[in-house]
Coordinates of C-alpha atoms and ligand atoms in Angstrom, one line a residue:
M782 CA 0.0 0.0 0.0
N783 CA 1.3 3.4 -1.0
E784 CA 0.1 6.8 0.3
Y785 CA 0.6 10.0 -1.6
G786 CA -0.2 13.7 -1.1
I787 CA -0.4 16.0 1.9
K788 CA -1.6 14.6 5.2
N789 CA -1.0 14.5 8.9
P790 CA 2.3 12.5 9.1
N791 CA 0.8 10.5 12.0
A792 CA -2.3 9.5 9.9
S793 CA -2.5 6.5 7.6
I794 CA -5.3 4.9 5.6
A795 CA -4.6 1.9 7.8
D796 CA -6.1 3.8 10.8
L797 CA -9.4 3.6 9.0
G798 CA -9.1 -0.1 8.5
L799 CA -8.2 0.3 4.9
G800 CA -4.6 -0.8 5.1
N801 CA -5.0 -3.1 2.1
V802 CA -6.0 -0.5 -0.5
G803 CA -3.6 -0.3 -3.5
S804 CA -2.8 3.4 -3.2
A805 CA -4.3 6.2 -1.2
Y806 CA -4.1 9.8 -2.6
W807 CA -4.5 12.3 0.1
N808 CA -5.8 15.8 -0.3
L809 CA -4.9 16.1 -4.0
T810 CA -5.3 19.6 -5.6
T811 CA -8.2 20.4 -7.8
P812 CA -6.2 20.2 -11.1
E813 CA -4.9 16.8 -10.0
L814 CA -8.4 15.5 -9.3
V815 CA -9.8 16.9 -12.5
E816 CA -7.0 15.5 -14.5
E817 CA -7.4 12.1 -12.9
T818 CA -11.2 12.1 -13.5
I819 CA -10.6 12.8 -17.2
L820 CA -7.8 10.3 -17.4
Q821 CA -10.1 7.6 -16.0
G822 CA -12.8 8.5 -18.6
M823 CA -15.2 9.7 -16.0
G824 CA -15.6 13.4 -17.0
E825 CA -15.1 16.2 -19.5
L826 CA -14.2 19.8 -19.3
T827 CA -17.0 22.3 -20.3
D828 CA -16.4 25.4 -22.4
T829 CA -16.1 27.5 -19.1
G830 CA -13.6 25.0 -17.5
A831 CA -16.0 23.2 -15.2
L832 CA -15.8 19.4 -14.8
A833 CA -18.9 17.6 -16.1
I834 CA -19.5 14.1 -14.7
D835 CA -22.3 11.5 -14.5
T836 CA -23.1 10.2 -11.1
G837 CA -24.2 6.8 -12.5
E838 CA -27.4 4.9 -11.7
F839 CA -28.5 7.3 -9.0
T840 CA -29.0 11.0 -9.8
G841 CA -30.8 11.8 -6.6
R842 CA -30.8 10.7 -2.9
S843 CA -32.4 7.4 -2.0
P844 CA -34.2 8.0 1.3
K845 CA -35.5 4.4 1.5
D846 CA -31.9 3.2 1.6
K847 CA -30.6 5.5 4.3
F848 CA -30.1 3.5 7.6
T849 CA -29.2 4.4 11.2
V850 CA -27.4 2.0 13.4
L851 CA -29.5 1.0 16.4
D852 CA -27.4 0.8 19.6
A853 CA -27.2 2.2 23.1
E854 CA -26.3 5.6 21.8
T855 CA -29.3 6.0 19.4
E856 CA -31.9 3.7 20.9
K857 CA -33.6 6.3 23.0
T858 CA -32.6 9.5 21.1
V859 CA -33.4 8.8 17.5
W860 CA -36.9 9.3 16.1
W861 CA -37.3 5.8 14.5
G862 CA -39.5 5.2 11.6
D863 CA -39.4 5.3 7.8
I864 CA -37.1 8.3 7.9
N865 CA -34.6 7.0 10.4
I866 CA -34.6 3.3 9.5
K867 CA -33.1 1.0 12.1
F868 CA -30.0 -1.0 11.1
D869 CA -28.4 -3.8 13.1
A870 CA -25.0 -2.9 14.7
A871 CA -23.4 -6.3 13.8
K872 CA -24.7 -5.9 10.2
F873 CA -23.0 -2.6 10.0
D874 CA -19.7 -4.1 11.1
H875 CA -20.2 -6.9 8.6
M876 CA -20.8 -4.3 5.9
F877 CA -17.7 -2.5 6.8
T878 CA -15.7 -5.8 6.4
R879 CA -17.2 -6.3 3.0
L880 CA -16.2 -2.7 2.0
Q881 CA -12.7 -3.3 3.3
A882 CA -12.5 -6.4 1.0
Y883 CA -13.9 -4.5 -1.9
L884 CA -11.4 -1.7 -1.6
T885 CA -8.4 -4.1 -1.4
G886 CA -5.9 -3.3 -4.1
R887 CA -7.9 -0.3 -5.4
E888 CA -6.9 3.3 -5.6
V889 CA -8.8 5.6 -3.2
Y890 CA -8.9 9.3 -2.6
V891 CA -8.8 10.7 0.9
R892 CA -9.9 14.3 1.8
D893 CA -9.7 16.1 5.1
A894 CA -12.5 18.7 5.4
Y895 CA -14.6 20.2 8.1
A896 CA -18.1 21.4 8.7
C897 CA -19.3 24.5 10.6
A898 CA -17.9 28.0 9.8
D899 CA -18.2 28.9 13.5
Q900 CA -15.0 27.3 14.8
R901 CA -16.6 26.6 18.2
Y902 CA -18.6 23.8 16.5
R903 CA -16.1 22.7 14.0
L904 CA -16.5 19.0 13.0
N905 CA -13.5 17.4 11.1
V906 CA -14.5 14.9 8.5
R907 CA -12.2 12.5 6.7
V908 CA -13.8 11.2 3.5
V909 CA -12.5 8.2 1.5
T910 CA -13.9 8.0 -2.0
E911 CA -13.5 5.5 -4.8
Y912 CA -13.7 8.1 -7.5
P913 CA -11.6 11.2 -7.9
W914 CA -14.5 13.5 -8.7
Q915 CA -16.3 12.6 -5.5
N916 CA -13.3 13.8 -3.7
L917 CA -13.4 17.1 -5.5
F918 CA -17.1 17.4 -4.6
V919 CA -16.2 17.0 -0.9
N920 CA -13.6 19.8 -1.4
N921 CA -16.2 22.0 -3.0
L922 CA -19.0 21.5 -0.5
F923 CA -17.3 21.3 2.9
L924 CA -14.9 23.8 4.5
R925 CA -11.2 23.5 3.7
P926 CA -8.6 23.2 6.3
T927 CA -5.4 25.2 5.7
R928 CA -2.3 23.4 4.7
E929 CA -0.9 23.7 8.2
E930 CA -4.1 22.4 9.7
I931 CA -4.0 19.4 7.5
E932 CA -0.6 18.5 8.9
T933 CA -2.1 18.0 12.4
I934 CA -5.7 17.2 11.6
N935 CA -7.6 14.3 13.2
P936 CA -11.1 13.4 12.0
D937 CA -14.2 13.5 14.2
W938 CA -16.2 11.6 11.6
V939 CA -15.2 9.3 8.8
I940 CA -17.1 8.7 5.6
I941 CA -16.3 5.9 3.2
N942 CA -18.0 6.0 -0.2
A943 CA -17.6 3.2 -2.8
P944 CA -20.2 3.6 -5.6
G945 CA -18.9 0.5 -7.3
F946 CA -19.6 -1.7 -4.2
M947 CA -23.0 -3.4 -4.4
A948 CA -24.7 -4.7 -1.3
V949 CA -26.5 -8.0 -1.4
P950 CA -29.7 -7.6 0.5
A951 CA -30.0 -11.2 1.7
V952 CA -26.5 -11.0 3.2
D953 CA -26.2 -7.4 4.2
G954 CA -29.7 -6.6 5.4
T955 CA -30.2 -3.7 3.0
R956 CA -33.3 -3.1 0.9
Q957 CA -31.3 -3.2 -2.4
H958 CA -27.8 -2.8 -3.7
N959 CA -27.3 0.8 -2.6
F960 CA -27.1 2.2 0.9
A961 CA -26.0 5.1 3.1
M962 CA -25.6 4.1 6.8
I963 CA -24.8 6.2 9.8
N964 CA -23.2 4.8 12.9
F965 CA -23.3 7.5 15.7
T966 CA -21.3 5.4 18.1
K967 CA -18.4 4.7 15.6
K968 CA -18.8 8.1 14.1
M969 CA -18.8 6.6 10.6
I970 CA -20.9 6.8 7.5
L971 CA -20.7 4.0 4.9
I972 CA -22.1 4.7 1.4
G973 CA -22.2 2.1 -1.4
G974 CA -23.8 1.3 -4.6
T975 CA -24.5 5.0 -5.4
G976 CA -22.4 7.8 -6.7
Y977 CA -24.9 10.5 -6.0
T978 CA -22.8 13.2 -4.2
G979 CA -25.8 14.5 -2.2
E980 CA -25.6 11.4 0.0
I981 CA -22.2 12.6 1.4
K982 CA -23.5 16.1 1.9
K983 CA -26.7 15.2 3.6
G984 CA -25.0 12.5 5.6
I985 CA -23.0 15.1 7.5
F986 CA -26.0 17.3 7.7
T987 CA -27.8 14.4 9.5
V988 CA -24.9 14.1 11.9
L989 CA -25.0 17.8 12.7
N990 CA -28.7 17.7 13.2
Y991 CA -28.0 15.1 15.9
V992 CA -25.0 16.6 17.6
L993 CA -25.7 20.4 17.6
P994 CA -29.2 20.6 19.1
Q995 CA -28.6 17.8 21.6
H996 CA -25.1 18.5 22.8
K997 CA -24.2 22.1 21.9
G998 CA -27.5 24.0 22.3
V999 CA -27.3 25.1 18.6
L1000 CA -30.4 24.9 16.4
S1001 CA -29.6 23.2 13.1
M1002 CA -31.7 24.3 10.1
H1003 CA -32.3 23.2 6.5
C1004 CA -32.2 26.8 5.2
S1005 CA -30.2 29.2 3.1
A1006 CA -29.0 32.5 4.5
N1007 CA -27.8 35.9 3.3
I1008 CA -26.9 39.2 4.8
G1009 CA -27.7 42.8 3.8
K1010 CA -25.4 45.8 3.7
D1011 CA -26.6 46.8 7.1
G1012 CA -25.7 43.4 8.5
D1013 CA -29.3 42.1 8.7
T1014 CA -29.4 38.3 8.3
A1015 CA -32.2 36.6 6.5
L1016 CA -33.0 32.8 6.5
F1017 CA -34.8 30.9 3.7
F1018 CA -36.3 27.6 4.9
G1019 CA -37.7 25.2 2.3
L1020 CA -37.8 21.7 1.0
S1021 CA -36.0 20.6 -2.2
G1022 CA -36.8 22.8 -5.2
T1023 CA -38.5 25.5 -3.3
G1024 CA -35.8 28.1 -4.0
K1025 CA -33.3 28.2 -1.1
T1026 CA -30.3 28.3 -3.4
T1027 CA -31.8 30.5 -6.1
L1028 CA -33.3 33.1 -3.8
S1029 CA -30.3 33.3 -1.4
A1030 CA -28.1 34.3 -4.4
D1031 CA -29.1 37.9 -4.4
P1032 CA -26.7 40.4 -6.0
N1033 CA -27.5 43.0 -3.3
R1034 CA -26.8 40.8 -0.4
G1035 CA -23.9 38.7 0.9
L1036 CA -24.4 34.9 0.6
I1037 CA -23.8 33.1 3.9
G1038 CA -24.8 29.7 2.5
D1039 CA -27.4 27.9 0.4
D1040 CA -28.6 24.9 2.4
E1041 CA -27.5 24.1 6.0
H1042 CA -27.0 26.5 8.9
G1043 CA -26.8 26.6 12.6
W1044 CA -28.3 29.2 14.9
S1045 CA -26.2 29.7 18.1
D1046 CA -26.3 32.2 20.9
K1047 CA -24.3 34.5 18.7
G1048 CA -26.2 34.2 15.4
V1049 CA -26.2 32.2 12.2
F1050 CA -23.4 30.2 10.7
N1051 CA -23.0 28.0 7.6
F1052 CA -22.2 24.3 8.0
E1053 CA -20.7 24.1 4.6
G1054 CA -18.2 25.8 2.4
G1055 CA -19.9 25.5 -0.9
C1056 CA -23.2 25.4 -2.8
Y1057 CA -25.1 22.8 -4.7
A1058 CA -27.4 24.4 -7.2
K1059 CA -30.0 23.0 -9.6
C1060 CA -29.2 23.5 -13.3
I1061 CA -32.4 22.7 -15.0
D1062 CA -33.4 25.6 -17.3
L1063 CA -30.6 27.7 -15.8
T1064 CA -29.9 30.9 -17.7
E1065 CA -27.4 33.7 -17.1
E1066 CA -30.3 36.2 -17.3
K1067 CA -32.5 34.7 -14.6
E1068 CA -29.7 33.5 -12.3
P1069 CA -26.5 35.3 -13.1
D1070 CA -24.6 34.5 -9.9
I1071 CA -25.1 30.8 -10.2
Y1072 CA -24.5 30.7 -13.9
R1073 CA -21.2 32.5 -13.5
A1074 CA -20.1 30.2 -10.8
I1075 CA -19.8 27.4 -13.4
K1076 CA -16.1 27.7 -13.9
P1077 CA -12.9 25.8 -13.0
E1078 CA -13.4 23.8 -9.7
A1079 CA -17.2 23.6 -10.2
I1080 CA -18.6 20.1 -11.0
L1081 CA -21.6 19.7 -13.2
E1082 CA -23.6 16.5 -12.6
N1083 CA -25.7 14.7 -15.1
I1084 CA -26.0 17.5 -17.7
V1085 CA -25.8 17.0 -21.5
F1086 CA -24.0 19.1 -24.0
H1087 CA -25.3 20.9 -27.1
E1088 CA -24.6 18.3 -29.8
G1089 CA -21.0 18.2 -30.9
T1090 CA -19.8 20.8 -28.4
N1091 CA -18.7 21.0 -24.8
I1092 CA -21.3 23.7 -24.1
P1093 CA -23.9 22.6 -21.5
D1094 CA -27.5 22.5 -22.6
F1095 CA -29.3 23.3 -19.3
S1096 CA -32.8 23.0 -21.0
K1097 CA -32.4 19.2 -21.3
A1098 CA -33.3 16.7 -18.7
H1099 CA -32.1 13.7 -20.7
I1100 CA -30.4 12.1 -17.7
T1101 CA -32.4 13.6 -14.9
E1102 CA -34.5 16.6 -14.0
N1103 CA -32.1 17.0 -11.0
T1104 CA -29.1 18.3 -12.9
R1105 CA -26.7 20.0 -10.4
V1106 CA -23.6 22.0 -10.0
S1107 CA -21.3 22.1 -7.0
Y1108 CA -18.9 24.9 -6.4
P1109 CA -17.0 26.6 -3.5
L1110 CA -18.9 29.5 -1.9
G1111 CA -16.2 31.9 -3.1
H1112 CA -17.4 31.3 -6.7
I1113 CA -20.4 33.5 -5.8
R1114 CA -19.4 37.1 -6.1
N1115 CA -20.9 38.4 -2.9
S1116 CA -20.2 35.5 -0.7
L1117 CA -19.4 36.1 3.0
I1118 CA -16.3 34.2 4.2
P1119 CA -16.2 33.2 7.1
S1120 CA -19.9 32.5 6.6
I1121 CA -21.2 33.9 9.9
G1122 CA -24.0 36.4 10.4
G1123 CA -26.0 37.8 13.3
H1124 CA -29.4 36.8 14.6
P1125 CA -31.9 36.8 11.7
K1126 CA -34.2 39.8 11.2
N1127 CA -36.3 38.1 8.6
I1128 CA -37.2 34.5 8.1
F1129 CA -38.8 33.2 4.9
F1130 CA -40.6 29.8 4.7
L1131 CA -40.5 28.8 1.0
T1132 CA -43.1 26.5 -0.4
C1133 CA -43.6 25.4 -3.9
D1134 CA -47.4 25.0 -3.9
A1135 CA -48.3 23.3 -7.1
Y1136 CA -52.0 23.6 -6.3
G1137 CA -51.8 27.4 -6.8
I1138 CA -53.6 28.0 -3.5
L1139 CA -51.3 29.8 -1.1
P1140 CA -50.6 33.6 -1.6
P1141 CA -47.2 34.3 -3.1
I1142 CA -46.3 36.2 0.1
S1143 CA -47.9 36.3 3.5
R1144 CA -46.8 37.7 6.9
L1145 CA -47.0 35.1 9.6
T1146 CA -47.9 35.5 13.2
K1147 CA -45.8 33.6 15.7
A1148 CA -48.4 30.9 16.0
Q1149 CA -48.7 30.6 12.3
A1150 CA -45.0 30.4 12.0
M1151 CA -44.9 27.5 14.4
Y1152 CA -47.8 25.8 12.6
H1153 CA -46.1 26.1 9.2
F1154 CA -42.7 25.2 10.5
I1155 CA -44.0 21.9 12.0
S1156 CA -46.2 21.3 8.9
G1157 CA -43.4 21.9 6.3
Y1158 CA -45.7 21.9 3.3
T1159 CA -44.7 21.9 -0.3
A1160 CA -46.1 20.1 -3.3
K1161 CA -44.3 18.1 -5.9
V1162 CA -45.4 18.3 -9.5
A1163 CA -46.3 15.3 -11.5
G1164 CA -43.1 13.8 -12.9
T1165 CA -42.8 12.3 -16.3
E1166 CA -45.0 9.4 -15.2
A1167 CA -47.7 8.8 -17.7
G1168 CA -51.2 9.5 -16.5
V1169 CA -50.2 11.5 -13.4
T1170 CA -51.7 15.0 -13.8
E1171 CA -52.3 16.0 -10.2
P1172 CA -49.7 17.6 -8.0
K1173 CA -48.8 15.8 -4.8
A1174 CA -48.8 17.5 -1.4
T1175 CA -45.7 16.7 0.8
F1176 CA -45.5 17.6 4.4
S1177 CA -42.0 17.4 5.8
A1178 CA -41.6 18.7 9.4
C1179 CA -39.2 21.6 9.9
F1180 CA -38.8 21.8 6.1
G1181 CA -36.2 19.0 6.4
A1182 CA -37.6 15.8 7.9
P1183 CA -35.4 13.4 5.8
F1184 CA -32.3 14.8 7.6
L1185 CA -33.6 15.0 11.1
P1186 CA -32.5 12.1 13.4
L1187 CA -34.5 13.6 16.4
H1188 CA -38.2 14.0 16.8
P1189 CA -39.4 17.2 14.9
T1190 CA -40.7 18.7 18.1
F1191 CA -37.1 18.9 19.4
Y1192 CA -36.2 21.4 16.7
A1193 CA -39.6 23.1 16.7
E1194 CA -39.3 23.9 20.4
M1195 CA -35.8 25.5 19.8
V1196 CA -37.2 27.5 16.9
G1197 CA -40.1 28.7 19.1
E1198 CA -37.6 29.9 21.7
K1199 CA -35.5 31.7 19.2
I1200 CA -38.5 33.4 17.7
E1201 CA -39.7 34.5 21.1
K1202 CA -36.3 35.9 22.0
F1203 CA -35.3 37.6 18.7
N1204 CA -38.7 38.4 17.2
P1205 CA -37.9 38.2 13.5
H1206 CA -40.4 39.0 10.8
I1207 CA -41.6 35.7 9.4
W1208 CA -43.0 35.3 5.9
L1209 CA -44.5 32.4 3.9
I1210 CA -43.5 32.6 0.3
N1211 CA -45.2 30.5 -2.4
T1212 CA -42.7 30.1 -5.2
G1213 CA -45.1 27.6 -6.9
W1214 CA -48.2 28.0 -9.0
T1215 CA -50.4 30.9 -9.7
G1216 CA -53.5 31.2 -12.0
G1217 CA -54.5 27.6 -11.3
P1218 CA -52.8 24.4 -10.4
Y1219 CA -49.9 22.7 -12.2
G1220 CA -51.1 22.0 -15.7
V1221 CA -53.5 25.0 -15.8
G1222 CA -51.6 27.9 -14.2
S1223 CA -47.9 28.7 -14.3
R1224 CA -45.1 29.0 -11.8
M1225 CA -44.7 32.3 -10.1
K1226 CA -42.2 34.5 -12.0
L1227 CA -38.9 34.4 -10.3
S1228 CA -38.6 38.2 -10.8
Y1229 CA -41.8 38.7 -8.8
T1230 CA -40.7 36.4 -6.0
R1231 CA -37.4 38.3 -5.8
A1232 CA -39.3 41.6 -5.8
M1233 CA -41.5 40.4 -2.9
I1234 CA -38.5 39.3 -0.9
T1235 CA -36.7 42.5 -1.5
A1236 CA -39.7 44.5 -0.5
A1237 CA -40.0 42.5 2.7
L1238 CA -36.3 42.9 3.5
K1239 CA -36.5 46.6 2.9
G1240 CA -39.4 47.0 5.3
E1241 CA -41.6 48.1 2.5
L1242 CA -44.4 45.7 3.6
D1243 CA -44.3 46.7 7.2
H1244 CA -47.1 49.2 6.7
G1245 CA -49.8 49.3 4.0
S1246 CA -52.9 47.2 3.9
Y1247 CA -53.2 43.5 4.3
D1248 CA -56.0 41.1 3.3
T1249 CA -56.8 37.9 5.2
H1250 CA -57.2 34.6 3.5
E1251 CA -60.6 33.1 4.2
I1252 CA -59.5 29.6 4.7
F1253 CA -55.8 29.7 5.7
G1254 CA -56.1 32.9 7.8
L1255 CA -52.9 34.1 6.2
H1256 CA -52.3 37.9 6.0
F1257 CA -51.1 39.0 2.5
P1258 CA -50.2 42.5 1.3
A1259 CA -52.6 44.3 -1.0
H1260 CA -49.7 45.9 -2.8
C1261 CA -46.0 45.2 -3.2
P1262 CA -43.4 47.2 -5.2
G1263 CA -42.4 45.5 -8.4
V1264 CA -45.3 43.1 -8.4
P1265 CA -48.7 43.5 -10.1
S1266 CA -51.3 43.6 -7.3
D1267 CA -53.6 41.0 -8.9
V1268 CA -51.1 38.2 -8.4
L1269 CA -50.9 38.9 -4.6
N1270 CA -54.4 37.4 -4.0
P1271 CA -54.3 33.9 -5.6
R1272 CA -58.1 33.6 -5.8
N1273 CA -58.1 36.5 -8.3
T1274 CA -55.7 34.7 -10.5
W1275 CA -58.0 31.7 -11.1
A1276 CA -60.4 31.6 -14.0
D1277 CA -63.1 30.2 -11.7
P1278 CA -62.9 31.5 -8.1
A1279 CA -65.5 28.9 -6.9
E1280 CA -63.1 26.2 -8.1
Y1281 CA -60.3 27.9 -6.2
D1282 CA -62.4 27.8 -3.0
R1283 CA -63.0 24.1 -3.4
K1284 CA -59.4 23.3 -4.0
A1285 CA -58.3 25.6 -1.2
A1286 CA -60.6 23.6 1.1
D1287 CA -59.0 20.4 -0.1
L1288 CA -55.5 21.6 0.7
A1289 CA -56.7 22.9 4.1
R1290 CA -58.0 19.4 4.9
M1291 CA -54.6 17.9 4.0
F1292 CA -52.9 20.4 6.3
V1293 CA -55.2 19.5 9.2
E1294 CA -54.9 15.8 8.6
N1295 CA -51.1 16.0 8.5
F1296 CA -51.0 18.1 11.7
S1297 CA -53.1 15.6 13.7
K1298 CA -49.9 13.6 14.5
Y1299 CA -48.5 16.7 16.3
S1300 CA -51.6 18.2 17.8
S1301 CA -51.3 16.5 21.2
K1302 CA -48.0 18.3 21.7
A1303 CA -49.0 21.7 20.3
S1304 CA -50.4 24.6 22.3
E1305 CA -53.9 26.0 21.9
E1306 CA -52.5 29.1 20.1
I1307 CA -50.6 27.0 17.5
L1308 CA -53.7 24.8 16.9
N1309 CA -55.7 28.0 16.3
A1310 CA -53.3 28.9 13.5
A1311 CA -54.5 25.9 11.5
P1312 CA -56.6 26.6 8.3
R1313 CA -60.4 26.5 8.8
V1314 CA -62.1 23.5 7.2
Ligands
ATP2486 P1 -32.4 21.8 -2.7 O1 -32.7 21.6 -1.3 O2 -32.7 20.5 -3.5 O3 -31.0 22.3 -3.0 P2 -33.5 24.5 -3.2 O4 -34.5 24.9 -2.2 O5 -32.1 25.0 -3.0 O6 -33.5 22.9 -3.3 P3 -33.4 25.7 -5.8 O7 -32.1 25.0 -6.2 O8 -33.2 27.1 -5.4 O9 -34.1 24.9 -4.6 O10 -34.4 25.4 -6.9 C1 -35.5 26.3 -7.3 C2 -35.8 26.1 -8.8 O11 -37.0 26.6 -9.2 C3 -34.7 26.7 -9.6 O12 -34.4 25.9 -10.7 C4 -35.3 28.0 -10.0 O13 -34.8 28.5 -11.2 C5 -36.8 27.6 -10.2 N1 -37.8 28.7 -10.0 C6 -38.7 29.0 -10.9 N2 -39.5 30.0 -10.4 C7 -39.1 30.3 -9.2 C8 -39.5 31.2 -8.2 N3 -40.6 32.0 -8.4 N4 -38.8 31.3 -7.0 C9 -37.8 30.4 -6.8 N5 -37.3 29.5 -7.7 C10 -38.0 29.4 -8.9
MN2487 MN1 -30.3 24.2 -2.7

């Protein structure tokens, strides 16, 4: 076994139980990893110098194949169910042995990185990847230790990711050949059978969602964050595709981060050191900052080129709808490094309501804020599946249930305390449909959503008249600079208002039904913030 590159001289791949690999390449530079990727036939350079790769069979996360080891550490703390799926501790050890065997004689790439921009909470991560581009992804998304730091660094957590290793369900106790499993006692994540990079990123997010709220008194959040010229921080919570990354990249504000943050006694800090943006239909005109971040170091995932060129065609979803680009935070012109801001003055809950019911912007009371935080509503549009025409409501507690190892009320209570203490303005933004549901209406124009957020941030919606939604009880402004007033009231945008009322009542019933599993723990005030059915 040979080890190359820069590392802590006291560290060896053998410490991780991988002493039998062929070669271990430690902390290679970006050009080295790009060159190696191309050499191995796994990627190409685009016209702007980014690396384009395919993640393979999986182009998205696989929540049904994410497991958590059940042991003395987790038994009583983890919220077990179909999000946190139990996995036998002995089976985990067995899986690790099989991975060790798989990696024997192979080349692997090792990266030292860390999470949490606030050094008080820093979590060092050592990631071993089978493919060179995965290693570059880790370098893009996590924070980078300095050269001196690498020479003394020791990992708090270890991730081993071998996309080429296939689990055998009957032997390994998995559901199918791919898996991501977290062991909180051994502080280890094993990922196999999938090359989707989001598994690495969200694996560490899950770890932080366990450690920070329980042991450090820090609220962990699935949100993006940015900061104004006066130092006012804004948070944008939302499930996948609702606009966290898009809306936090605002040319007039400094970007703190696009996906995962902590809220401590001092304020807000990014967990990561990079961004992971969607590319579908990306244009320079609509999203200039993200578009221009696609340059050397950035990795494009699962995109296709304009025929006969190396120019990406972002309008195509030939491989997947979920085309992505990862890049270090510094690729965004206005990024804030170190990525730490004060206590938020404004909080936006983003929802992509494909039913076209919720107003594009509403100002929430504290009780409504708690109700909507616990509900975590968004709607997915019908995919490419034949015959599916109706959008599908999804409720995901705290706008991030797939990544929460603890019960949602744990986070909700912390949010409640923060809101009480710091009294931020809280807004519900519908970045989804207007003028009717998916198939009839259209998605809210990005320029309008941006104008609404800018108006809220500037305090332009603090006065002026508000209307109240009959069913949802939401307060929405009658006017907003830069937005035609008729889009502010969704009922007015539908061809048939009676149909709107019927569909609004349907959605309200879904909210109430979903909330029934939390109602025993919620106060009278929060229960009163529910829609009327
Ligand atoms: P993830 O958690 O998966 O990273 P995200 O919340 O960061 O998701 P974005 O990457 O910001 O989601 O995706 C929002 C997508 O919706 C982008 O492709 C954006 O161009 C598109 N979009 C269209 N209209 C709007 C709108 N009005 N507001 C926000 N995004 C919009
Ligand atoms: Mn995002």
